[in-house]
Coordinates of C-alpha atoms and ligand atoms in Angstrom, one line a residue:
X300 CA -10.7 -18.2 -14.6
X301 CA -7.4 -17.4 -13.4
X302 CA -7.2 -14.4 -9.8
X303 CA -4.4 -12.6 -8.8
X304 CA -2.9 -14.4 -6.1
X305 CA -3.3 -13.8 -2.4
X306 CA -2.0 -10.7 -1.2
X307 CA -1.2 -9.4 -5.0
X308 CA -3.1 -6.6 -7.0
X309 CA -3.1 -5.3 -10.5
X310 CA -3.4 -1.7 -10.9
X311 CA -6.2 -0.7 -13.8
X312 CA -5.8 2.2 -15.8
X313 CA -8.1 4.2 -13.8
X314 CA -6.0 4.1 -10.8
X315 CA -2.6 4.7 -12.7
X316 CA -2.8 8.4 -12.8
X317 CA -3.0 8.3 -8.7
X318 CA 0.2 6.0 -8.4
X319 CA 1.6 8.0 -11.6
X320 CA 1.4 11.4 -10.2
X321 CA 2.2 10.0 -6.5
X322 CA 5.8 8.5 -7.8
X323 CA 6.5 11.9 -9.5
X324 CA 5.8 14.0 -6.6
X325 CA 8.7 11.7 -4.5
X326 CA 10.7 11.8 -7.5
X327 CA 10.7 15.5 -7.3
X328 CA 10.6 15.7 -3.9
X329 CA 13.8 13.4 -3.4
X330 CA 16.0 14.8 -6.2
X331 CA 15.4 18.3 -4.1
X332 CA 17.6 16.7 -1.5
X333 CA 20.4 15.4 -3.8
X334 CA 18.8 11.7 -4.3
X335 CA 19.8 9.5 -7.2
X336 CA 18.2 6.8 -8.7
X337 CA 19.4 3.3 -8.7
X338 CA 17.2 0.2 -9.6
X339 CA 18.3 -3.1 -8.3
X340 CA 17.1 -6.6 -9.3
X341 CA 14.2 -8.1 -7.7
X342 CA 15.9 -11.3 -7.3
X343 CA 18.7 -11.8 -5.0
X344 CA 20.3 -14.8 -3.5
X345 CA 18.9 -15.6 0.0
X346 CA 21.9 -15.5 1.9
X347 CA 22.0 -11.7 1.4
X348 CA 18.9 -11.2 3.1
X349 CA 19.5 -13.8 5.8
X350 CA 22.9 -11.9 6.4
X351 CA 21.5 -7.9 6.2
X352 CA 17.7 -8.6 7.9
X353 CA 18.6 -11.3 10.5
X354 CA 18.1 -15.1 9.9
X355 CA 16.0 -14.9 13.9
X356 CA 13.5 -12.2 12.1
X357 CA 9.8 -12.8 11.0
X358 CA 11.1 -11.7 7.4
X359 CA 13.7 -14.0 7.1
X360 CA 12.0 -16.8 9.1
X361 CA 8.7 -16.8 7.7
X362 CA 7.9 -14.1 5.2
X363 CA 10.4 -15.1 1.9
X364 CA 9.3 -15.9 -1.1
X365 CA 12.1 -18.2 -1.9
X366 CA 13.3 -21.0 -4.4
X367 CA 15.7 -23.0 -5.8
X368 CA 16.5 -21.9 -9.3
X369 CA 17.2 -24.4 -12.1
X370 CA 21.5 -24.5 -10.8
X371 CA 20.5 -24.8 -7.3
X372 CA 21.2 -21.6 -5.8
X373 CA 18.7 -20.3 -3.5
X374 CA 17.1 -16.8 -4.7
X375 CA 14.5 -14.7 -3.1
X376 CA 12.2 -11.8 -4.2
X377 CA 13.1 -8.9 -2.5
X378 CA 11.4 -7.9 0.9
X379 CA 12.9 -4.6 1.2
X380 CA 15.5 -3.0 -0.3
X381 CA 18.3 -2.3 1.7
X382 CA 20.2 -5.0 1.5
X383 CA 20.2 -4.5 -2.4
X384 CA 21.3 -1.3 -2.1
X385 CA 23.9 -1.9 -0.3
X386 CA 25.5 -5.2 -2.2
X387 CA 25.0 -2.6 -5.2
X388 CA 27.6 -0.1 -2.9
X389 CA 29.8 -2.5 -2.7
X390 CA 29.6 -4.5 -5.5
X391 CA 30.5 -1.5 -7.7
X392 CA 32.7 0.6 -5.0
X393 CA 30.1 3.6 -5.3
X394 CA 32.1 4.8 -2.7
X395 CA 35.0 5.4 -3.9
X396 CA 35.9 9.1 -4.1
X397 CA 32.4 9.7 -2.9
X398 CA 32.1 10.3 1.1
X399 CA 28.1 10.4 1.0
X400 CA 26.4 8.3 -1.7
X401 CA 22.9 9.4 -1.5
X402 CA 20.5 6.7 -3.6
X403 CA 16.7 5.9 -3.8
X404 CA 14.9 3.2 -5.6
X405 CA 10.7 2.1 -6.1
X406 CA 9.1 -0.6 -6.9
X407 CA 7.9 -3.9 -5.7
X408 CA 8.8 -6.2 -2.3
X409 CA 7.7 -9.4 -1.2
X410 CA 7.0 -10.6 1.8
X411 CA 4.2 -13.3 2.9
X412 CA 2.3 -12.2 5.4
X413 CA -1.2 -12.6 6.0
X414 CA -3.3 -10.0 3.6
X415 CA -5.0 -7.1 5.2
X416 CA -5.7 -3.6 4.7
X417 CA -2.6 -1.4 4.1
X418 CA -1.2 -5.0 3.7
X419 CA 0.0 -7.1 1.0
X420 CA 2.1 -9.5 -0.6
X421 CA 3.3 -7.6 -3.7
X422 CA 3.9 -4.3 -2.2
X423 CA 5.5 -0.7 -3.2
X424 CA 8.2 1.1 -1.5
X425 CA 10.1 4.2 -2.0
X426 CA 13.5 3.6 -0.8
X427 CA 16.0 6.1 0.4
X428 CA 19.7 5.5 1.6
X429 CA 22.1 7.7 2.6
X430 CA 25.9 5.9 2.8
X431 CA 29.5 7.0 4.2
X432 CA 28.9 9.4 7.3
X433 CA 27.9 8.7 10.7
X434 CA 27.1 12.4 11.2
X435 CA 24.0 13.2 13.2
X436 CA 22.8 15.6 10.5
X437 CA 22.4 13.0 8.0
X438 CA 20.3 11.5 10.1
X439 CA 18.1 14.6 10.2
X440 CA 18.1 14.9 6.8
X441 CA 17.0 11.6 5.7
X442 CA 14.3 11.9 8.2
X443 CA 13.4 15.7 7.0
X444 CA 12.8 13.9 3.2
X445 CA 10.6 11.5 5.0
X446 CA 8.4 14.1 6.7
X447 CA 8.7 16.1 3.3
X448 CA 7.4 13.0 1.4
X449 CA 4.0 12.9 3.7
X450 CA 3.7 16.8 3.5
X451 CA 4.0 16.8 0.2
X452 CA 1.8 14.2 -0.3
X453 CA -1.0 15.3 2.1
X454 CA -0.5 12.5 4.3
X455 CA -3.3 13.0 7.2
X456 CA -1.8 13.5 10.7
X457 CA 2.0 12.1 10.2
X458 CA 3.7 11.1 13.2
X459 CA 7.1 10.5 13.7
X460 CA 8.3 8.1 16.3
X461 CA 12.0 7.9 17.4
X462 CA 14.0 5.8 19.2
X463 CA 17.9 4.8 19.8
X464 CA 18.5 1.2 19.6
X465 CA 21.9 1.1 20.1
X466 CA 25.1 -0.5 18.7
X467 CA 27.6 -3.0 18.6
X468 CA 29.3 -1.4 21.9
X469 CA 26.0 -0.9 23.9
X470 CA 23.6 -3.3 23.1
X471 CA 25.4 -6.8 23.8
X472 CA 25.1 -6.0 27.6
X473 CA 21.7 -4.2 27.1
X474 CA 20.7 -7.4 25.4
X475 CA 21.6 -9.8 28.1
X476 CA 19.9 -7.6 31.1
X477 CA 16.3 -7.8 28.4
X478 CA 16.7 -11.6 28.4
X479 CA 17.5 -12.1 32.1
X480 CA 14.3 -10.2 32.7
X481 CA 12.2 -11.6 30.0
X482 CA 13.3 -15.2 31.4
X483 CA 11.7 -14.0 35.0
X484 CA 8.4 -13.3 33.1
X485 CA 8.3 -16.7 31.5
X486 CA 5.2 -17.7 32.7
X487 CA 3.6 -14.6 31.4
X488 CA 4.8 -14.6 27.9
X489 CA 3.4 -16.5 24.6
X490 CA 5.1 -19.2 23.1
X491 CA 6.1 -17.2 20.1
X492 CA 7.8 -14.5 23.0
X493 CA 9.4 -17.3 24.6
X494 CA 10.9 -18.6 21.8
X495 CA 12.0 -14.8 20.4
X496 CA 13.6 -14.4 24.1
X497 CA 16.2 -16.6 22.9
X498 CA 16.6 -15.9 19.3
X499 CA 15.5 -12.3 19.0
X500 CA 14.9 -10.3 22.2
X501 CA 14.0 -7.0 21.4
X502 CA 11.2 -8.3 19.0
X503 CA 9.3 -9.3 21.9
X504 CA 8.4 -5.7 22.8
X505 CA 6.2 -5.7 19.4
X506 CA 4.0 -8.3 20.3
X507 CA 0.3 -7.4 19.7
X508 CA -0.7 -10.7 23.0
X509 CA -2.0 -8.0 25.8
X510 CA -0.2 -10.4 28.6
X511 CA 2.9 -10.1 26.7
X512 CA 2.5 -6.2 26.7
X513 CA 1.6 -6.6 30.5
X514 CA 4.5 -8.4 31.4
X515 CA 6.7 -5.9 29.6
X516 CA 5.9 -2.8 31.5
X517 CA 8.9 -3.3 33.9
X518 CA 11.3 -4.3 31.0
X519 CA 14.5 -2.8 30.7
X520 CA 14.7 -0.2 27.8
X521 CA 17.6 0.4 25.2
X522 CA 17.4 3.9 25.7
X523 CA 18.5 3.7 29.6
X524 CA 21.7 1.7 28.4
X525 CA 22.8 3.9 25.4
X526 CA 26.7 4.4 25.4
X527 CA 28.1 7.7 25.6
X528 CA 28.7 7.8 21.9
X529 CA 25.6 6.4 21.3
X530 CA 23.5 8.7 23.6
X531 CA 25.4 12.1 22.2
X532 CA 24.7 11.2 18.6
X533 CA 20.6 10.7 19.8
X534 CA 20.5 13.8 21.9
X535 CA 22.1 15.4 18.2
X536 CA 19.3 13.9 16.2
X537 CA 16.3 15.2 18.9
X538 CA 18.5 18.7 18.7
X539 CA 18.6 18.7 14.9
X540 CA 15.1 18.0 14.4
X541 CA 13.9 20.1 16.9
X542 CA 16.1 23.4 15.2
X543 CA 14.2 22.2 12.1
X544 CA 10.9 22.8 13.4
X545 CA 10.0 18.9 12.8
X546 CA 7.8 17.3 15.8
X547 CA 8.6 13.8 17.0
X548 CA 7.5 11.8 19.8
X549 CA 10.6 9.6 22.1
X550 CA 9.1 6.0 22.1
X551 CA 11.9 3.5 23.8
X552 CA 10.0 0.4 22.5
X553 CA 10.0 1.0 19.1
X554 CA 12.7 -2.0 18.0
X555 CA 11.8 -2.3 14.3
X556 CA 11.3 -5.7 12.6
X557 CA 14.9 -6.1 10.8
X558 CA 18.1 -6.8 12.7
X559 CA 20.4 -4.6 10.7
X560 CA 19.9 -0.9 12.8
X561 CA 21.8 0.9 15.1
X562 CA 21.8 3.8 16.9
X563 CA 18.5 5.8 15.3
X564 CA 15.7 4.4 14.1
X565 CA 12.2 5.8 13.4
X566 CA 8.9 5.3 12.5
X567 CA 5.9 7.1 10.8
X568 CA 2.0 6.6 11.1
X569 CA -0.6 8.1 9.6
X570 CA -4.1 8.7 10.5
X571 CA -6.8 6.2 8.5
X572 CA -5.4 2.9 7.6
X573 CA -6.2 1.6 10.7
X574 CA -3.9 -1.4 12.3
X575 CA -1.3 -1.1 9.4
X576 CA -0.7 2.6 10.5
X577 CA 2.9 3.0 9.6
X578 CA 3.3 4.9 6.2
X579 CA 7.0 4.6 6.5
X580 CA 10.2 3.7 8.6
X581 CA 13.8 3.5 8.9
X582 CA 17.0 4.0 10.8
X583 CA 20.9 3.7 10.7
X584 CA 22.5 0.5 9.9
X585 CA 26.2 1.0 10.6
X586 CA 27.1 -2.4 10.9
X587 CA 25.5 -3.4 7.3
X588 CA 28.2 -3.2 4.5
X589 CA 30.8 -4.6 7.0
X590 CA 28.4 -7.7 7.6
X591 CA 28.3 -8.2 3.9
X592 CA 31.9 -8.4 3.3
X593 CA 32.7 -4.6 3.1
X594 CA 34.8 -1.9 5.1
X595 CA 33.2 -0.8 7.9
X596 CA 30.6 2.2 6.5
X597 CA 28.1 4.1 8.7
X598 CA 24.8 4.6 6.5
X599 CA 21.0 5.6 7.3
X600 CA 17.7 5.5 5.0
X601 CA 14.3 5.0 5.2
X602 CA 11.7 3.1 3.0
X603 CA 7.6 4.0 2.6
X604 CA 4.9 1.7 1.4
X605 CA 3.4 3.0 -1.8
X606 CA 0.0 1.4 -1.2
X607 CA -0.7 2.7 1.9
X608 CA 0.6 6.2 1.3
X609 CA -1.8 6.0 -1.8
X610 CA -4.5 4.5 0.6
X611 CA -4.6 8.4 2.4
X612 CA -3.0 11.0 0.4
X613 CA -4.8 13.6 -0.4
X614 CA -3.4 15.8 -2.6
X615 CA -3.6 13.0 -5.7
X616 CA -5.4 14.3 -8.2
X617 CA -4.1 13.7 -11.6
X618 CA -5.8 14.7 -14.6
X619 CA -6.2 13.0 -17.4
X620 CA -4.7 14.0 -21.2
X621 CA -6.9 16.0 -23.4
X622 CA -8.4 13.0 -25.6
X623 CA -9.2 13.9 -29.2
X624 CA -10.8 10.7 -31.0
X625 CA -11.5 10.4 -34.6
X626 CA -14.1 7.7 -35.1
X627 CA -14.2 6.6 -38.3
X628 CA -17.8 4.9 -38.9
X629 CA -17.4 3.4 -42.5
X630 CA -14.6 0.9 -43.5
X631 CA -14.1 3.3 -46.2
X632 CA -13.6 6.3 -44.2
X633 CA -10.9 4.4 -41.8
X634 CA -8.1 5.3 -44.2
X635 CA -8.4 9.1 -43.8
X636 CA -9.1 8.6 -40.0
X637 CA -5.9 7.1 -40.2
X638 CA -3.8 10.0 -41.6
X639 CA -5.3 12.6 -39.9
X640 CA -4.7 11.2 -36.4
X641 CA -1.6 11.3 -38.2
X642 CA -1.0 14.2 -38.7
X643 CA -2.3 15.6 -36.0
X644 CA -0.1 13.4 -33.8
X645 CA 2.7 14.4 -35.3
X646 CA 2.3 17.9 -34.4
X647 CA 2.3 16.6 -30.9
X648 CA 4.7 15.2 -30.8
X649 CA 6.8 18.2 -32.6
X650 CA 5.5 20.4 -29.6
X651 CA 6.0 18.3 -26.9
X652 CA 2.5 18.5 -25.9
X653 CA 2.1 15.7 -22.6
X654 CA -1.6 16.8 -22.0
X655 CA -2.7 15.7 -25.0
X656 CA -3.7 12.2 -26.7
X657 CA -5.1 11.3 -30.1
X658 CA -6.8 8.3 -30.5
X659 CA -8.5 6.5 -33.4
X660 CA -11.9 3.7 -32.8
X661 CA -11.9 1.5 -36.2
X662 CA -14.9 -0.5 -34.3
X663 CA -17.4 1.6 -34.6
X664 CA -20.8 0.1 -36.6
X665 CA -22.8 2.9 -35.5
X666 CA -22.8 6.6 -33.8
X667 CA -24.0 5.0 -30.7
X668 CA -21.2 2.4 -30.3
X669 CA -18.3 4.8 -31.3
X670 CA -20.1 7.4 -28.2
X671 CA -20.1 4.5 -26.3
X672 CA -16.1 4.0 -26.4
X673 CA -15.7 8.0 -26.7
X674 CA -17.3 7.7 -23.3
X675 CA -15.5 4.8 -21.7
X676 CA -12.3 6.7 -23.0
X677 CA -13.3 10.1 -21.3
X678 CA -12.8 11.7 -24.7
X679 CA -12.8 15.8 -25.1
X680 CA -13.2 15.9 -28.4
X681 CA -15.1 13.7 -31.2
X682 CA -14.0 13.7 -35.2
X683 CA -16.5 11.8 -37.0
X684 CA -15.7 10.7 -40.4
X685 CA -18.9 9.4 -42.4
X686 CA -18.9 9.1 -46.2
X687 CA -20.9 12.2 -46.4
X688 CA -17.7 13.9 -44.6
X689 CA -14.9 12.3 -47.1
X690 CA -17.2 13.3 -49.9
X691 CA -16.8 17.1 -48.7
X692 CA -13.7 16.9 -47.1
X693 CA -14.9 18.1 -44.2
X694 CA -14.9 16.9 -40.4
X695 CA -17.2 16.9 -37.9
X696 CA -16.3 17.7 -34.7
X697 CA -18.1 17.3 -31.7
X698 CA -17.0 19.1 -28.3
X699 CA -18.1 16.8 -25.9
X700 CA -17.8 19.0 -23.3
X701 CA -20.2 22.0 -24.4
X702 CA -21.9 19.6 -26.5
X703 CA -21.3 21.7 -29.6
X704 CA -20.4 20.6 -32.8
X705 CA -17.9 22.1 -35.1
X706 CA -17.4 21.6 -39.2
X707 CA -13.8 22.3 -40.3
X708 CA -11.9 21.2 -43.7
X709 CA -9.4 18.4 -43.4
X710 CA -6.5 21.0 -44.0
X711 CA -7.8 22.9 -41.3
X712 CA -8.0 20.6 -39.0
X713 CA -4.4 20.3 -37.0
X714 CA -4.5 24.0 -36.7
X715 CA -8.1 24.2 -35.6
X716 CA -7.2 21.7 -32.5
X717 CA -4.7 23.8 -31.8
X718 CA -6.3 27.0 -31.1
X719 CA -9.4 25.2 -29.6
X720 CA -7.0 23.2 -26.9
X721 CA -4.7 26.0 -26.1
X722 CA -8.1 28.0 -25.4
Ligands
HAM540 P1 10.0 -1.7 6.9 O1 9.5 -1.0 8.1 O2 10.0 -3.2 6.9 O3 11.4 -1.2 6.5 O4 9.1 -1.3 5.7 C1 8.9 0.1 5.4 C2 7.4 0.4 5.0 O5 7.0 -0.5 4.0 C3 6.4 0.2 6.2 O6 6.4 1.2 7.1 C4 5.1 0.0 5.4 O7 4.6 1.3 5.0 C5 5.6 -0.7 4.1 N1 5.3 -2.1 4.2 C6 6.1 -3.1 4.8 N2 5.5 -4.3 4.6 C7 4.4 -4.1 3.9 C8 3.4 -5.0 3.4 N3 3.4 -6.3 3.6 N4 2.3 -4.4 2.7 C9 2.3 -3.1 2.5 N5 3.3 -2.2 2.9 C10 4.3 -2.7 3.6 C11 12.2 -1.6 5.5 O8 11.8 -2.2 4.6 C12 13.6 -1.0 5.5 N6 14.3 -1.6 4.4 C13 13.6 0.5 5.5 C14 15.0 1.0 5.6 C15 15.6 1.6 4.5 N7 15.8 1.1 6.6 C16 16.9 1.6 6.2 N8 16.8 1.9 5.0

């Protein structure tokens, strides 16, 4: 028998209403703040995400799911996507004439780590970018939509963690002074931390190795280096949020796991998914769209995993279309099964009714078996069609809910449903 593979889950019907009704609340939510959608291809070419995330990063180095494809270009499943978005800005000059292009996309990122809880191969994000102003309130506002998203959502204690990593002007020298020191702790640090104080500095302060985190307690932080520019746009950010009422804790070590951010950057946890606690995170990538070949456009956004929002919400609680099923039980009767699911179906659709679904069971041999799928189908209502029933024209109906049963003529019966469901 063929699994899913490691890391990757299918979603069964039962838990489609949850992730149904969980992407239409941060559809609704999002289009409240002026968010469009735009859908990128999973597939990208490599380079693109070795430019945008950082070729020194755990993404880029280790996490791909990469491959040669059949002209010898190297392509890669997504593992976020930002750098998407932003070839899409470009590609198609989205900002032209538009000073703030404000885009979202979800669906699925890859990125092979090892499986746990909260984490997974094949996972979901909601995606949010905001592109063309480096204006602190932006800033606020992406991370208002965030804190939204978990309200709205019932996401259990959110926390929002901020920090100011810097940019092209400050961090260069900040950089240097964090090796210089992380060189004098050398004999302290794991090989993976020795290694990173070379390639990727700042990614050492996220190591999990308690002699690593030991060793770090003297370290240098961004957020004593920040330029002038760079410390007036944070102290902006702390001032907006604070006028909107939304509560945030300073954390100078929070670096984030992709190269591309400057300036703000933020995190989220929520309370029950244990070490995997971050429902979301983001930050502004200024330098992005210039590193890809662009002009030089200040942007911020924020991405959430699906799974693990779904993993805590608690206010999912979809309900399920009123199901109506006529269960034919002789071959003979199947024909007028047929057209009266018809029939009846067309009057849903001529109302727009979304709560309601008609379905017809030609498998039934016996009562007993066509209960048995009513059942697994969660059915309201039953319309039983025996040859005793053609013969008078007459169906019956059996409320499953009250457990009462109900006789009504075949030209009766569209109307009937209606009055009965609308009750
Ligand atoms: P990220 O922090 O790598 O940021 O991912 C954002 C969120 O995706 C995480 O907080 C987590 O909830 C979820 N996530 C990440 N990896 C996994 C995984 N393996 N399994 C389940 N969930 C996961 C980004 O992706 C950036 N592109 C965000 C961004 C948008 N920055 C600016 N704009």
């Amino acid at each position: 028998m063929f699994k899913t593979l490691k890391g990757m889950q299918d979603f069964l019907p039962e838990e489609m209403g949850f992730w149904k009704e969980m992407e239409t609340k941060i559809h609704r939510i999002v289009s409240i703040y002026g968010y469009q959608e735009i859908r990128t291809p999973l597939l990208e070419e490599t380079e693109l995400f070795a430019r945008s995330i950082g070729a020194s990063t755990d993404v880029v180095e280790m996490e791909m799911f990469s491959f040669e494809d059949q002209g010898g270009t190297s392509m890669t499943l997504r593992p976020e996507a930002t750098a998407s978005v932003i070839r899409a800005y470009l590609e198609h000059h989205m900002g032209h004439g538009n000073p703030l292009v404000k885009v979202y996309c979800m669906g699925p990122m890859f990125r092979h780590e090892r499986p746990q809880k909260g984490r997974f191969r094949q996972f979901h994000q909601i995606n949010l970018e905001a592109i063309g102003l480096s204006d602190p309130w932006v800033d606020v506002e992406v991370i208002e939509v965030l804190m939204k998203i978990c309200e709205g959502l019932g996401i259990p204690e959110p926390k929002l963690f901020l920090n100011s990593v810097g940019d092209r002007k400050c961090r260069p020298s900040y950089r240097e002074k964090l090796v210089t020191y992380l060189r004098s702790k050398k004999d302290n640090l794991c090989q993976n931390c020795i290694r990173r104080t070379e390639t990727n500095p700042l990614r050492v302060f996220d190591c999990k190795v308690e002699s690593c985190q030991a060793a770090l307690t003297k370290a240098p932080l961004i957020i004593d280096d920040l330029c002038s520019e760079c410390l007036k746009h944070f102290e902006q950010v702390k001032a907006g949020l604070t006028e909107l009422g939304i509560h945030f804790d300073i954390h100078p070590r929070l670096v984030r796991g992709l190269n591309y951010y400057t300036r703000t950057a933020f995190e989220v946890t929520g309370s029950g998914l244990g070490s995997q606690n971050a429902v979301g995170g983001g930050g502004r990538y200024d330098g992005l769209a210039q590193e890809l070949g662009g002009e030089e456009t200040p942007a911020i956004g924020f991405a959430m995993g699906l799974e693990r929002l779904r993993l805590i919400a608690k206010n999912l609680n979809p309900s399920l279309p009123l199901n109506i099923l006529f269960l034919p039980l002789e071959s003979n009767t199947v024909l007028i099964a047929q057209k009266l699911s018809q029939e009846l179906r067309k009057q849903v659709f001529a109302q727009d009714l979304q709560k309601i679904s008609v379905d017809l069971y030609t498998g039934s041999q016996s009562v007993k078996s066509a209960l048995r799928y009513a059942n697994k189908k969660d059915s309201h209502y039953t319309v039983l069609l025996g040859s005793e029933e053609e013969k008078r024209k007459i169906a019956s109906i059996k409320d499953l809910r009250d457990g009462k049963q109900h006789e009504v003529p075949f030209s009766e019966l569209t109307s009937w449903f209606f009055k009965h469901v609308k009750s």
